[in-house]
mmCIF file of C-alpha atoms in Angstrom:
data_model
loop_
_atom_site.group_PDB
_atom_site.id
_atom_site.type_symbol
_atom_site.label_atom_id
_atom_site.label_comp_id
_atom_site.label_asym_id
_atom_site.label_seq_id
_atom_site.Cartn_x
_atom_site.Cartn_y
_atom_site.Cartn_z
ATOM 1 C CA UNK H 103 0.000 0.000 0.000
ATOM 2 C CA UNK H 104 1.315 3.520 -0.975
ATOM 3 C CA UNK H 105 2.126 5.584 2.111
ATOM 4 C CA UNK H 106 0.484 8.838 -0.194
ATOM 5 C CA UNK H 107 -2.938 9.466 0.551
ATOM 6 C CA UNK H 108 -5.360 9.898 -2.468
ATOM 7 C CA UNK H 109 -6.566 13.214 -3.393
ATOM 8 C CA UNK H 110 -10.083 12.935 -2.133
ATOM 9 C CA UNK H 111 -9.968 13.837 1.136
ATOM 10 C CA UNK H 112 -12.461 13.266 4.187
ATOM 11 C CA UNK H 113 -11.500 16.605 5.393
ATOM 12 C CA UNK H 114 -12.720 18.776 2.152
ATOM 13 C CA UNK H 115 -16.217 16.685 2.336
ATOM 14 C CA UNK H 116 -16.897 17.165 5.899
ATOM 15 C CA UNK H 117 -16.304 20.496 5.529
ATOM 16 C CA UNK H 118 -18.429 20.734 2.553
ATOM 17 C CA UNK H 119 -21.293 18.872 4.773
ATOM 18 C CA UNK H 120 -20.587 21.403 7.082
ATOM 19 C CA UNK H 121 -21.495 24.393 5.337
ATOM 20 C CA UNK H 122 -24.125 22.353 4.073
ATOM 21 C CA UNK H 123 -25.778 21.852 7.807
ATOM 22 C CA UNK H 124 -25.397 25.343 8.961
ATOM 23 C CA UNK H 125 -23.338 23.758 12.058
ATOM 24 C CA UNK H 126 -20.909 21.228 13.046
ATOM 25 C CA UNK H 127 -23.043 18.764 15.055
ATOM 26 C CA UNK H 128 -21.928 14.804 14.970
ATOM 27 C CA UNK H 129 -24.417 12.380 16.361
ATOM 28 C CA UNK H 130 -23.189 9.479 17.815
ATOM 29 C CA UNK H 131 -24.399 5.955 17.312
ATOM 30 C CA UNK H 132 -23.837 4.659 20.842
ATOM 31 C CA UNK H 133 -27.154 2.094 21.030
ATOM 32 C CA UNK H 134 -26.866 0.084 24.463
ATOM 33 C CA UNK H 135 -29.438 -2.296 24.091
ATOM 34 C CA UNK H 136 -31.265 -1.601 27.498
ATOM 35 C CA UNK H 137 -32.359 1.503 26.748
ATOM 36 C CA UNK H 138 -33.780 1.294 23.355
ATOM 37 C CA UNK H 139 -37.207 2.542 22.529
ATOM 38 C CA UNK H 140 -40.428 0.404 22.135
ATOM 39 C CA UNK H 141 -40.211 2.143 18.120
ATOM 40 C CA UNK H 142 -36.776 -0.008 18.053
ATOM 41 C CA UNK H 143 -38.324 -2.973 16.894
ATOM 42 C CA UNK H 144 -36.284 -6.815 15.661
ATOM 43 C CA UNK H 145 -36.390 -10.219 15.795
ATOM 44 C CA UNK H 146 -33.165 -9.778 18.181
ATOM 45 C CA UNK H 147 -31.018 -7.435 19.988
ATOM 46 C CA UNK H 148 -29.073 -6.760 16.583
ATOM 47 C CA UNK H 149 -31.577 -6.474 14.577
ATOM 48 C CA UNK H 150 -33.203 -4.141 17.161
ATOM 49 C CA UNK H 151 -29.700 -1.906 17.072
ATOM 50 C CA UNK H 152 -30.209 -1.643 13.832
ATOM 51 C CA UNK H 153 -33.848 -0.489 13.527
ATOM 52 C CA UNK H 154 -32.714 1.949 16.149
ATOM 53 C CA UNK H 155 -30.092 3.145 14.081
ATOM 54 C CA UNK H 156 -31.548 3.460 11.336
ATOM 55 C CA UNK H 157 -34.319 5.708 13.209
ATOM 56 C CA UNK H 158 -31.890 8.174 14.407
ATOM 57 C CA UNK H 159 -30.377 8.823 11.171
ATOM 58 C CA UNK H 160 -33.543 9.072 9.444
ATOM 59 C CA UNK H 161 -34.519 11.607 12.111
ATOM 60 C CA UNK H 162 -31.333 13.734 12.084
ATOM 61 C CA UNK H 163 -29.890 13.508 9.329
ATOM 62 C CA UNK H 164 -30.961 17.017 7.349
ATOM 63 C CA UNK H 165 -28.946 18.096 10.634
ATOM 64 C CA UNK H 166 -25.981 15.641 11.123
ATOM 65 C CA UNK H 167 -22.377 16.951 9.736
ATOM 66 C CA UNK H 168 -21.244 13.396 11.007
ATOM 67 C CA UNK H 169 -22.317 9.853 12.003
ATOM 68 C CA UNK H 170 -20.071 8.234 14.602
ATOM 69 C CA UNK H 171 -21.382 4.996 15.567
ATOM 70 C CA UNK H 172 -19.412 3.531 18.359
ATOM 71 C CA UNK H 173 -17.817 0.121 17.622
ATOM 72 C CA UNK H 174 -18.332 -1.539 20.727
ATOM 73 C CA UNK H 175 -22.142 -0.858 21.351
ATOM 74 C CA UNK H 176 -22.073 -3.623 17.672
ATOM 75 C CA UNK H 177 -19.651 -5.727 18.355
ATOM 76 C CA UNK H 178 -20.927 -6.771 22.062
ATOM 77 C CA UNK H 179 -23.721 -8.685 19.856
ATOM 78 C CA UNK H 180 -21.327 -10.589 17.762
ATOM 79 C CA UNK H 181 -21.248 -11.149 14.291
ATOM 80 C CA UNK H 182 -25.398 -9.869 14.179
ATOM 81 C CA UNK H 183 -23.998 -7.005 15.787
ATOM 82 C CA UNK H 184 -21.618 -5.950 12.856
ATOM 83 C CA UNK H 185 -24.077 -6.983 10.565
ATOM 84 C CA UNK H 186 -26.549 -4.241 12.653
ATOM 85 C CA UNK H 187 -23.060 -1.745 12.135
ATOM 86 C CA UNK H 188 -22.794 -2.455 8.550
ATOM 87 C CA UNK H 189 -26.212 -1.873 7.562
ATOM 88 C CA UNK H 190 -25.906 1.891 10.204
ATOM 89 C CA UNK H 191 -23.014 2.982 7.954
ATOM 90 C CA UNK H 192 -24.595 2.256 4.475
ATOM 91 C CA UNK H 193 -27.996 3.777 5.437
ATOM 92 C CA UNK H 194 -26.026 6.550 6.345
ATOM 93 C CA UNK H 195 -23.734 6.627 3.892
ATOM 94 C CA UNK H 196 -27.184 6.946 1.932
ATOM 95 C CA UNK H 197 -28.113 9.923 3.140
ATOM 96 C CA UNK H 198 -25.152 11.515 2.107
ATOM 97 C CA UNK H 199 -23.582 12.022 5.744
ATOM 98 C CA UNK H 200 -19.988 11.343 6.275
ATOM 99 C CA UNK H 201 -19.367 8.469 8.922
ATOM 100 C CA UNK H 202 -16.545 8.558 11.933
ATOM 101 C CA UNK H 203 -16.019 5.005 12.876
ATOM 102 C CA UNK H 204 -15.068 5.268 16.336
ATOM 103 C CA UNK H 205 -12.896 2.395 17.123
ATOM 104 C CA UNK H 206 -10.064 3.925 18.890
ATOM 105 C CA UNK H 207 -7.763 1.451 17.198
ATOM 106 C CA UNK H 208 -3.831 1.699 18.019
ATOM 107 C CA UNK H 209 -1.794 -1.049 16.770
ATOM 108 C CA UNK H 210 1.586 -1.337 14.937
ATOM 109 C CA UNK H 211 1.827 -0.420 11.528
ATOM 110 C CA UNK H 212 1.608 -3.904 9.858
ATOM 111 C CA UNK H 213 -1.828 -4.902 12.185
ATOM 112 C CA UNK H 214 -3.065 -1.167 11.451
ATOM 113 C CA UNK H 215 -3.047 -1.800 7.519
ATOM 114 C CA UNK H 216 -5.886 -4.240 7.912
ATOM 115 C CA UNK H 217 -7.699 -1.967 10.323
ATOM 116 C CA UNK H 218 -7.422 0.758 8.205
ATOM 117 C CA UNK H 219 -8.717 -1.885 5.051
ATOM 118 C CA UNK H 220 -11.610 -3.096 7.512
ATOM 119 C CA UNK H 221 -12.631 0.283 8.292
ATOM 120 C CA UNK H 222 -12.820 0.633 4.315
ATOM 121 C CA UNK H 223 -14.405 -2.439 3.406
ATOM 122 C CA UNK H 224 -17.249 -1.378 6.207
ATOM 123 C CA UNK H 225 -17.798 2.240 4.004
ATOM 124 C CA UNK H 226 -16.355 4.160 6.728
ATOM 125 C CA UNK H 227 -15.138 7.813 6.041
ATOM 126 C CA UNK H 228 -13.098 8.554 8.896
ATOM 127 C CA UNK H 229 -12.039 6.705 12.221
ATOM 128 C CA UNK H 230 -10.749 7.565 15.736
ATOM 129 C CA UNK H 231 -6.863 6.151 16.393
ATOM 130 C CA UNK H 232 -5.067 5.419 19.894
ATOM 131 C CA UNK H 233 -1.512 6.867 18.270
ATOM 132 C CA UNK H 234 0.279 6.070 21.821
ATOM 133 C CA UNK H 235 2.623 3.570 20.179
ATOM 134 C CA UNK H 236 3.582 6.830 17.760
ATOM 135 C CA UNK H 237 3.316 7.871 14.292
ATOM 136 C CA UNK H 238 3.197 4.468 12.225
ATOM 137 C CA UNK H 239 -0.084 3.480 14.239
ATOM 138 C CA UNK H 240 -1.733 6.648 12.445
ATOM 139 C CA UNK H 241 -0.361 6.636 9.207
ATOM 140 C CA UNK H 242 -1.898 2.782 7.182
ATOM 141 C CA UNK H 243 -5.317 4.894 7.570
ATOM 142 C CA UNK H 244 -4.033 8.075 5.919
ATOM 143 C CA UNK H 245 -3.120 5.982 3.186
ATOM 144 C CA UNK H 246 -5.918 3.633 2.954
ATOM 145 C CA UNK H 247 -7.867 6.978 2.564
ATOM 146 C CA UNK H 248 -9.509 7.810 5.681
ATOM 147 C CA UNK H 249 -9.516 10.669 7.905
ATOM 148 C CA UNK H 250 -8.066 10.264 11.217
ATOM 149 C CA UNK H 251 -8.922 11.404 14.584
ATOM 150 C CA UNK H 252 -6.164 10.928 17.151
ATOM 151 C CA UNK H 253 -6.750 10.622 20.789
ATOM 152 C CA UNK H 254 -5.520 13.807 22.918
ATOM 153 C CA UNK H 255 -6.741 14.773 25.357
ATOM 154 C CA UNK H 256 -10.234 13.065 26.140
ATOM 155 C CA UNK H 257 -13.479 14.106 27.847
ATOM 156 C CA UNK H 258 -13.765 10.937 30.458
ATOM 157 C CA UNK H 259 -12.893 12.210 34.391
ATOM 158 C CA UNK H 260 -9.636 10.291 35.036
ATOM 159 C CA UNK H 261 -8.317 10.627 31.502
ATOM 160 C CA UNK H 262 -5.803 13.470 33.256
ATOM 161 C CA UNK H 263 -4.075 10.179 35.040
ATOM 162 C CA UNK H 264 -2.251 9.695 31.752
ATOM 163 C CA UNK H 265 -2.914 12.714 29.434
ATOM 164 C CA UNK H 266 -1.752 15.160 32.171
ATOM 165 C CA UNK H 267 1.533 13.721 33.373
ATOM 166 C CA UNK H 268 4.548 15.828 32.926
ATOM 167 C CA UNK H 269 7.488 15.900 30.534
ATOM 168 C CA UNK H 270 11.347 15.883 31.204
ATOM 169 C CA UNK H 271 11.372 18.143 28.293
ATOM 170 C CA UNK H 272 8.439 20.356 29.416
ATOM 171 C CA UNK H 273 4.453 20.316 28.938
ATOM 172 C CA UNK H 274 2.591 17.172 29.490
ATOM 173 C CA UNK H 275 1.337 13.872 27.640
ATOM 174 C CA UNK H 276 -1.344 15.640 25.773
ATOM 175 C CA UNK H 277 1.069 18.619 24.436
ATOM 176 C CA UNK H 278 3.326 15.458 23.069
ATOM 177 C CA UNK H 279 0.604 14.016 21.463
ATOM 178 C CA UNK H 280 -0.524 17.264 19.703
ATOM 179 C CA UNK H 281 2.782 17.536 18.329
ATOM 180 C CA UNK H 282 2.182 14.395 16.862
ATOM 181 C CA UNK H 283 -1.173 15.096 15.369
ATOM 182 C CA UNK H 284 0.756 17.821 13.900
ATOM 183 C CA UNK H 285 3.810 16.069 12.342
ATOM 184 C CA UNK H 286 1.388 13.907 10.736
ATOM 185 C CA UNK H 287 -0.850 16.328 9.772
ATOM 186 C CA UNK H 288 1.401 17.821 6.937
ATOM 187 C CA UNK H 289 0.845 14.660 5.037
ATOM 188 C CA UNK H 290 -2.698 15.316 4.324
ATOM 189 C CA UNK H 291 -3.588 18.928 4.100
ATOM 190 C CA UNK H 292 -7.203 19.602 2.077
ATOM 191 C CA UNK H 293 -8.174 22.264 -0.509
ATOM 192 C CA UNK H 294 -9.244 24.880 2.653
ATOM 193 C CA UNK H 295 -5.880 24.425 4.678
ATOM 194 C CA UNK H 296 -7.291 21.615 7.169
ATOM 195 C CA UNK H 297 -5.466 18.614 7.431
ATOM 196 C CA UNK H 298 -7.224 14.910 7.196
ATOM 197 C CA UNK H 299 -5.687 14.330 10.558
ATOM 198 C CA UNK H 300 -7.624 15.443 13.239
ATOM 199 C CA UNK H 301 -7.856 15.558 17.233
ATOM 200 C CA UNK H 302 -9.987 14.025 19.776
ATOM 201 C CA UNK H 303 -10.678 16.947 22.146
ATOM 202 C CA UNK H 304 -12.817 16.836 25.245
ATOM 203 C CA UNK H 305 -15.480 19.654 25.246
ATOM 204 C CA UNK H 306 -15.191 19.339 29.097
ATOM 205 C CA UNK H 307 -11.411 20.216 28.709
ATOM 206 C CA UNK H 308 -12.071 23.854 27.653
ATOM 207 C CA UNK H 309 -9.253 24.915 29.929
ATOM 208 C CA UNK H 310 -6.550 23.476 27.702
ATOM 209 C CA UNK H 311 -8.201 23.515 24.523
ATOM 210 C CA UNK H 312 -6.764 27.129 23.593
ATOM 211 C CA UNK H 313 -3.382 25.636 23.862
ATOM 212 C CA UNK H 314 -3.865 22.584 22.450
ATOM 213 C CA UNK H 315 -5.120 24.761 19.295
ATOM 214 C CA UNK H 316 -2.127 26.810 19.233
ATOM 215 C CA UNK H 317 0.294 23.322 19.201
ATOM 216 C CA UNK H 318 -2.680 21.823 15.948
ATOM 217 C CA UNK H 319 -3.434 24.422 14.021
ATOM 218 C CA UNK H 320 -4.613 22.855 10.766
ATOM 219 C CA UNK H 321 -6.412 20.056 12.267
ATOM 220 C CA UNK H 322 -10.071 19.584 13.084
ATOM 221 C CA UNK H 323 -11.206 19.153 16.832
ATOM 222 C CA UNK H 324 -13.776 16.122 17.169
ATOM 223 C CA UNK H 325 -15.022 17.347 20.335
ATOM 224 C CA UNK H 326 -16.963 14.913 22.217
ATOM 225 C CA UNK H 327 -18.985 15.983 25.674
ATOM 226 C CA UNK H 328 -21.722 17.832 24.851
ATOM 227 C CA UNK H 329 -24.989 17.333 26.435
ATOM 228 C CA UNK H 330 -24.852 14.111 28.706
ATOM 229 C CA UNK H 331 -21.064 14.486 29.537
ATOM 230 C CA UNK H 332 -21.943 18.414 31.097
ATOM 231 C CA UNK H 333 -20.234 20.151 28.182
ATOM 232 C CA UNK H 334 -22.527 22.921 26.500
ATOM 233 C CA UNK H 335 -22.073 25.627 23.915
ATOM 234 C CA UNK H 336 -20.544 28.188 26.027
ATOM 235 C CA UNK H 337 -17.585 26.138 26.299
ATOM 236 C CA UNK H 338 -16.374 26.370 22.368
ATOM 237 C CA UNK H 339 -14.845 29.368 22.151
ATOM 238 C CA UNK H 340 -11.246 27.974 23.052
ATOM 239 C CA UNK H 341 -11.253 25.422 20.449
ATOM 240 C CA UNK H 342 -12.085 27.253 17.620
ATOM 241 C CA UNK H 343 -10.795 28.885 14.956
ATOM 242 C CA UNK H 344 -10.569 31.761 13.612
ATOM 243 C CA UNK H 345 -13.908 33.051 11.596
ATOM 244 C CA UNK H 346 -13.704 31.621 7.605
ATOM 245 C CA UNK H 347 -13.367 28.196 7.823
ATOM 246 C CA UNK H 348 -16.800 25.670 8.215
ATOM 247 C CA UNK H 349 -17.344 24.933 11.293
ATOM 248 C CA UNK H 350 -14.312 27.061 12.784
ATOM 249 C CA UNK H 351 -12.226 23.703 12.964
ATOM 250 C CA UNK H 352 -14.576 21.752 15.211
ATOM 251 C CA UNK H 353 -16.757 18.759 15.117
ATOM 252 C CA UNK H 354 -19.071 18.590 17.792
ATOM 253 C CA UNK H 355 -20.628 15.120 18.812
ATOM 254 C CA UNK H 356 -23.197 14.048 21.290
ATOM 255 C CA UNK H 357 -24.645 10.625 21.790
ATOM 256 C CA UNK H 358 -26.555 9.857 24.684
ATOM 257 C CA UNK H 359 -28.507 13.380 25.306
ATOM 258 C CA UNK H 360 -29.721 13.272 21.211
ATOM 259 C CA UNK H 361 -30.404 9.690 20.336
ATOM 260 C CA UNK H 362 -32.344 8.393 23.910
ATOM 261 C CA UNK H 363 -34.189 11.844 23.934
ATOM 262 C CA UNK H 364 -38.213 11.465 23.475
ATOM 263 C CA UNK H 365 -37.868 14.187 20.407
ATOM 264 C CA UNK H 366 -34.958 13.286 18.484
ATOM 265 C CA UNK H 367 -35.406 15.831 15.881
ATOM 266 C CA UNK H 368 -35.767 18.186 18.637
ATOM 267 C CA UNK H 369 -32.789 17.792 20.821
ATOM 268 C CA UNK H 370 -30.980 17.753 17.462
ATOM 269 C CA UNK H 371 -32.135 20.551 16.688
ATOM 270 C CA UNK H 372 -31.986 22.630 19.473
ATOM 271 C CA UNK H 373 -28.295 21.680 19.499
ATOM 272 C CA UNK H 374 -27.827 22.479 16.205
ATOM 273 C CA UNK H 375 -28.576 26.127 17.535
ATOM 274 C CA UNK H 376 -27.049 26.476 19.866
ATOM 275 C CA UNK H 377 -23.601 25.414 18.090
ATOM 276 C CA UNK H 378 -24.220 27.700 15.352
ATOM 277 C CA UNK H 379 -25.093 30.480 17.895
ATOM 278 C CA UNK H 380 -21.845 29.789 19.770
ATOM 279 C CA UNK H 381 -19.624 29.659 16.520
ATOM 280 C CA UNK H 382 -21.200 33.068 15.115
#
């Protein structure tokens, strides 16, 4: 496989979506099959994810920039279960809504290039990468053609344990990695300056995300925490960019708080706003 990713890049088509949507809301596919609605109908528990997936998207996508169905929720039911994920991805893949396949893989290079050809073979646009055994973890998916979002500096409570232990050389775990995303990040640079490698940011870590910005300039922020997680729009203004570029270099996801809500279209909605409000 070449190491030179193809011309086509993720980046430039979520951005497009972007401006498209008004706002750069992602809605993640997280179904736990406990709390799926009596709608979510199937003979099974996979083929009950996947009537529940399939709702959600229908319901949100003339809003979604993104998909990101989370990999585990599927795989937990077997192989029905990434049957159920195959079938979320094409349907929205259908409606013309890039898809983040959140699988936070981080392998060598040699196990990565069949991740990275999975994560093809399942339509996927994008995917989230572990890069914590450095650079050649990241790169098989930049040249199999997907965009890449690389864990830095995440929105669970003890992520700080790792992420926020100091350097000999100065700064902290998450500064290192950013430099990272940034090396790599020169590969890959779209038509509007943004790079197909992006970061996984925590909207609950608005205190370093003004930082972290300055150390990834060209990269896009998937920023996960809104709603359910206690991050809201008033916390965006440190990871964003400057005014010009779709979406102001963010992708904002939210799960749990959008797709269990008793108006989906609502709560999608209403974030929707609220994004674009913050962003203008």
């Amino acid at each position: 496989m070449s190491d030179t990713p193809p011309a086509d890049l993720f980046i430039d088509r979520l951005l497009d979506r972007i401006e498209a949507t008004g706002a750069p809301v992602c809605i993640g596919l997280d179904p736990v099959v406990s709390r799926l609605p009596d709608w979510a109908k199937g003979a099974d528990d996979a083929a009950r994810v996947s009537a529940f997936c399939r709702g959600v998207i229908e319901r949100t996508a003339g809003i979604a920039a993104a998909f990101k169905p989370q990999s585990a929720c599927f795989e937990r039911l077997g192989a029905a279960g990434l049957a159920a994920l195959e079938e979320a991805v094409a349907f929205a893949r259908d409606t013309g809504v890039p898809v983040v396949y959140d699988a936070k893989r981080g392998d060598i290079g040699s196990t990565a290039a069949h991740y990275a050809a999975a994560a093809v073979r399942l339509g996927a646009d994008a995917i989230t990468v572990n890069a914590y055994m450095g650079p050649s973890t990241a790169r098989p998916y930049l040249a199999a053609g997907l965009g890449a979002f690389v864990l830095v500096r995440t929105s669970n409570d003890d992520s700080g344990a790792m992420q926020s232990r100091s350097l000999a050389d100065g700064g902290v775990v998450a500064d290192a990695m950013g430099r990272l995303v940034t090396d790599l990040a020169a590969m890959c640079v779209g038509v509007r300056g943004l790079s197909n490698v992006g970061a996984v940011v925590g909207l609950t870590k608005a205190s370093e995300a003004s930082h972290l910005r300055s150390i990834m300039p060209t990269s896009m922020f998937l920023v996960p925490g809104f709603g359910a997680q206690g991050g809201t729009a008033d916390d965006l203004a440190p990871f964003l960019m400057d005014h010009g570029t779709p979406g102001r270099g963010v992708l904002i996801n939210a799960s749990r708080s959008i797709i269990y809500a008793d108006d989906i279209e609502g709560a999608s909605e209403s974030m929707r706003d609220d994004v674009a409000e913050a962003l203008s």
